PDB file of C-alpha atoms in Angstrom:
ATOM      1  CA  UNK A   1     -23.916-210.626-107.490  1.00  0.00           C
ATOM      2  CA  UNK A   2     -26.223-208.212-109.169  1.00  0.00           C
ATOM      3  CA  UNK A   3     -27.118-208.779-112.807  1.00  0.00           C
ATOM      4  CA  UNK A   4     -24.231-206.595-113.970  1.00  0.00           C
ATOM      5  CA  UNK A   5     -21.870-208.391-111.593  1.00  0.00           C
ATOM      6  CA  UNK A   6     -22.904-211.751-113.074  1.00  0.00           C
ATOM      7  CA  UNK A   7     -22.298-210.509-116.617  1.00  0.00           C
ATOM      8  CA  UNK A   8     -18.919-209.087-115.610  1.00  0.00           C
ATOM      9  CA  UNK A   9     -17.963-212.355-113.879  1.00  0.00           C
ATOM     10  CA  UNK A  10     -18.972-214.324-116.985  1.00  0.00           C
ATOM     11  CA  UNK A  11     -16.839-212.084-119.205  1.00  0.00           C
ATOM     12  CA  UNK A  12     -13.815-212.503-116.945  1.00  0.00           C
ATOM     13  CA  UNK A  13     -14.282-216.266-116.488  1.00  0.00           C
ATOM     14  CA  UNK A  14     -15.333-217.432-119.944  1.00  0.00           C
ATOM     15  CA  UNK A  15     -14.255-221.089-119.558  1.00  0.00           C
ATOM     16  CA  UNK A  16     -16.152-221.467-116.293  1.00  0.00           C
ATOM     17  CA  UNK A  17     -19.166-219.658-117.721  1.00  0.00           C
ATOM     18  CA  UNK A  18     -19.177-221.978-120.731  1.00  0.00           C
ATOM     19  CA  UNK A  19     -19.087-224.986-118.422  1.00  0.00           C
ATOM     20  CA  UNK A  20     -21.957-223.608-116.318  1.00  0.00           C
ATOM     21  CA  UNK A  21     -24.037-223.011-119.462  1.00  0.00           C
ATOM     22  CA  UNK A  22     -24.005-226.765-120.089  1.00  0.00           C
ATOM     23  CA  UNK A  23     -25.994-227.229-116.864  1.00  0.00           C
ATOM     24  CA  UNK A  24     -29.066-225.414-118.198  1.00  0.00           C
ATOM     25  CA  UNK A  25     -32.159-227.592-118.454  1.00  0.00           C
ATOM     26  CA  UNK A  26     -33.810-227.871-121.868  1.00  0.00           C
ATOM     27  CA  UNK A  27     -37.113-226.504-120.575  1.00  0.00           C
ATOM     28  CA  UNK A  28     -35.709-223.811-118.251  1.00  0.00           C
ATOM     29  CA  UNK A  29     -37.005-220.341-119.032  1.00  0.00           C
ATOM     30  CA  UNK A  30     -34.537-217.469-119.317  1.00  0.00           C
ATOM     31  CA  UNK A  31     -35.722-216.051-115.988  1.00  0.00           C
ATOM     32  CA  UNK A  32     -35.404-219.413-114.247  1.00  0.00           C
ATOM     33  CA  UNK A  33     -31.967-220.085-115.750  1.00  0.00           C
ATOM     34  CA  UNK A  34     -30.592-216.604-114.979  1.00  0.00           C
ATOM     35  CA  UNK A  35     -31.410-217.066-111.295  1.00  0.00           C
ATOM     36  CA  UNK A  36     -30.165-220.659-111.113  1.00  0.00           C
ATOM     37  CA  UNK A  37     -26.973-219.776-113.022  1.00  0.00           C
ATOM     38  CA  UNK A  38     -26.270-217.015-110.501  1.00  0.00           C
ATOM     39  CA  UNK A  39     -26.862-219.494-107.656  1.00  0.00           C
ATOM     40  CA  UNK A  40     -24.371-221.898-109.264  1.00  0.00           C
ATOM     41  CA  UNK A  41     -21.764-219.200-109.956  1.00  0.00           C
ATOM     42  CA  UNK A  42     -21.979-217.908-106.387  1.00  0.00           C
ATOM     43  CA  UNK A  43     -21.275-221.356-104.971  1.00  0.00           C
ATOM     44  CA  UNK A  44     -19.199-223.236-107.542  1.00  0.00           C
ATOM     45  CA  UNK A  45     -15.901-222.597-105.777  1.00  0.00           C
ATOM     46  CA  UNK A  46     -17.191-224.609-102.798  1.00  0.00           C
ATOM     47  CA  UNK A  47     -18.310-227.590-104.906  1.00  0.00           C
ATOM     48  CA  UNK A  48     -15.606-228.459-107.391  1.00  0.00           C
ATOM     49  CA  UNK A  49     -15.259-231.966-108.840  1.00  0.00           C
ATOM     50  CA  UNK A  50     -16.283-234.515-107.706  1.00  0.00           C
ATOM     51  CA  UNK A  51     -18.943-232.560-105.757  1.00  0.00           C
ATOM     52  CA  UNK A  52     -20.345-230.551-108.654  1.00  0.00           C
ATOM     53  CA  UNK A  53     -23.415-232.811-108.932  1.00  0.00           C
ATOM     54  CA  UNK A  54     -24.262-231.930-105.338  1.00  0.00           C
ATOM     55  CA  UNK A  55     -24.206-228.216-106.193  1.00  0.00           C
ATOM     56  CA  UNK A  56     -26.417-228.793-109.231  1.00  0.00           C
ATOM     57  CA  UNK A  57     -28.903-230.745-107.113  1.00  0.00           C
ATOM     58  CA  UNK A  58     -28.966-227.951-104.522  1.00  0.00           C
ATOM     59  CA  UNK A  59     -29.486-225.374-107.269  1.00  0.00           C
ATOM     60  CA  UNK A  60     -32.504-227.344-108.513  1.00  0.00           C
ATOM     61  CA  UNK A  61     -33.916-227.606-104.979  1.00  0.00           C
ATOM     62  CA  UNK A  62     -33.621-223.832-104.603  1.00  0.00           C
ATOM     63  CA  UNK A  63     -35.100-223.106-108.042  1.00  0.00           C
ATOM     64  CA  UNK A  64     -37.952-225.592-107.576  1.00  0.00           C
ATOM     65  CA  UNK A  65     -38.816-223.991-104.250  1.00  0.00           C
ATOM     66  CA  UNK A  66     -38.705-220.438-105.618  1.00  0.00           C
ATOM     67  CA  UNK A  67     -40.360-220.963-108.998  1.00  0.00           C
ATOM     68  CA  UNK A  68     -42.608-223.990-108.464  1.00  0.00           C
ATOM     69  CA  UNK A  69     -43.380-223.867-104.752  1.00  0.00           C
ATOM     70  CA  UNK A  70     -41.918-227.318-104.058  1.00  0.00           C
ATOM     71  CA  UNK A  71     -41.442-228.032-100.379  1.00  0.00           C
ATOM     72  CA  UNK A  72     -38.464-229.706 -98.753  1.00  0.00           C
ATOM     73  CA  UNK A  73     -37.198-230.255 -95.221  1.00  0.00           C
ATOM     74  CA  UNK A  74     -36.554-227.065 -93.285  1.00  0.00           C
ATOM     75  CA  UNK A  75     -32.890-228.036 -92.888  1.00  0.00           C
ATOM     76  CA  UNK A  76     -32.429-228.334 -96.657  1.00  0.00           C
ATOM     77  CA  UNK A  77     -34.347-225.123 -97.375  1.00  0.00           C
ATOM     78  CA  UNK A  78     -32.297-223.222 -94.807  1.00  0.00           C
ATOM     79  CA  UNK A  79     -29.110-224.426 -96.503  1.00  0.00           C
ATOM     80  CA  UNK A  80     -30.137-223.436-100.035  1.00  0.00           C
ATOM     81  CA  UNK A  81     -31.582-220.106 -98.899  1.00  0.00           C
ATOM     82  CA  UNK A  82     -28.271-219.296 -97.248  1.00  0.00           C
ATOM     83  CA  UNK A  83     -26.443-220.307-100.429  1.00  0.00           C
ATOM     84  CA  UNK A  84     -28.778-218.089-102.491  1.00  0.00           C
ATOM     85  CA  UNK A  85     -28.323-215.022-100.326  1.00  0.00           C
ATOM     86  CA  UNK A  86     -28.079-212.038-102.649  1.00  0.00           C
ATOM     87  CA  UNK A  87     -29.686-213.739-105.656  1.00  0.00           C
ATOM     88  CA  UNK A  88     -32.560-211.465-106.648  1.00  0.00           C
ATOM     89  CA  UNK A  89     -35.585-212.995-108.365  1.00  0.00           C
ATOM     90  CA  UNK A  90     -37.993-210.362-109.629  1.00  0.00           C
ATOM     91  CA  UNK A  91     -41.685-211.214-109.715  1.00  0.00           C
ATOM     92  CA  UNK A  92     -41.210-214.580-108.023  1.00  0.00           C
ATOM     93  CA  UNK A  93     -44.506-216.426-107.652  1.00  0.00           C
ATOM     94  CA  UNK A  94     -46.110-216.591-104.213  1.00  0.00           C
ATOM     95  CA  UNK A  95     -47.453-219.962-103.167  1.00  0.00           C
ATOM     96  CA  UNK A  96     -49.954-220.840-100.462  1.00  0.00           C
ATOM     97  CA  UNK A  97     -50.414-224.204 -98.875  1.00  0.00           C
ATOM     98  CA  UNK A  98     -53.741-225.978 -98.951  1.00  0.00           C
ATOM     99  CA  UNK A  99     -54.063-225.338 -95.203  1.00  0.00           C
ATOM    100  CA  UNK A 100     -53.579-221.583 -95.705  1.00  0.00           C
ATOM    101  CA  UNK A 101     -56.257-221.511 -98.396  1.00  0.00           C
ATOM    102  CA  UNK A 102     -58.710-223.541 -96.295  1.00  0.00           C
ATOM    103  CA  UNK A 103     -58.112-221.371 -93.232  1.00  0.00           C
ATOM    104  CA  UNK A 104     -58.802-218.220 -95.233  1.00  0.00           C
ATOM    105  CA  UNK A 105     -62.026-219.671 -96.672  1.00  0.00           C
ATOM    106  CA  UNK A 106     -63.243-220.821 -93.266  1.00  0.00           C
ATOM    107  CA  UNK A 107     -62.678-217.319 -91.889  1.00  0.00           C
ATOM    108  CA  UNK A 108     -65.183-215.809 -94.325  1.00  0.00           C
TER     109      UNK A 108
END
């Protein structure tokens, strides 16, 4: 779903969109929420009650990895990356591990 597709989906599915809006974290930036909301909307049909909490947890794993650089098991990351296929995050931060930084400094 491109940005316009998300807006169109929200207009056509107002009740669902209103429900999804309640999942926004108090401290989530607009950029962070837009991406996570799209992740949720893309996958909500697969995680209806009583599994909605699982979807929300997966959306946080994906967002934390993308925006904060949090690391998780490769199996979990593969799952959320597959679920997020097509979600475009502009200007996403790039994170390096301590080992990558040390290796670069030792190469100087």
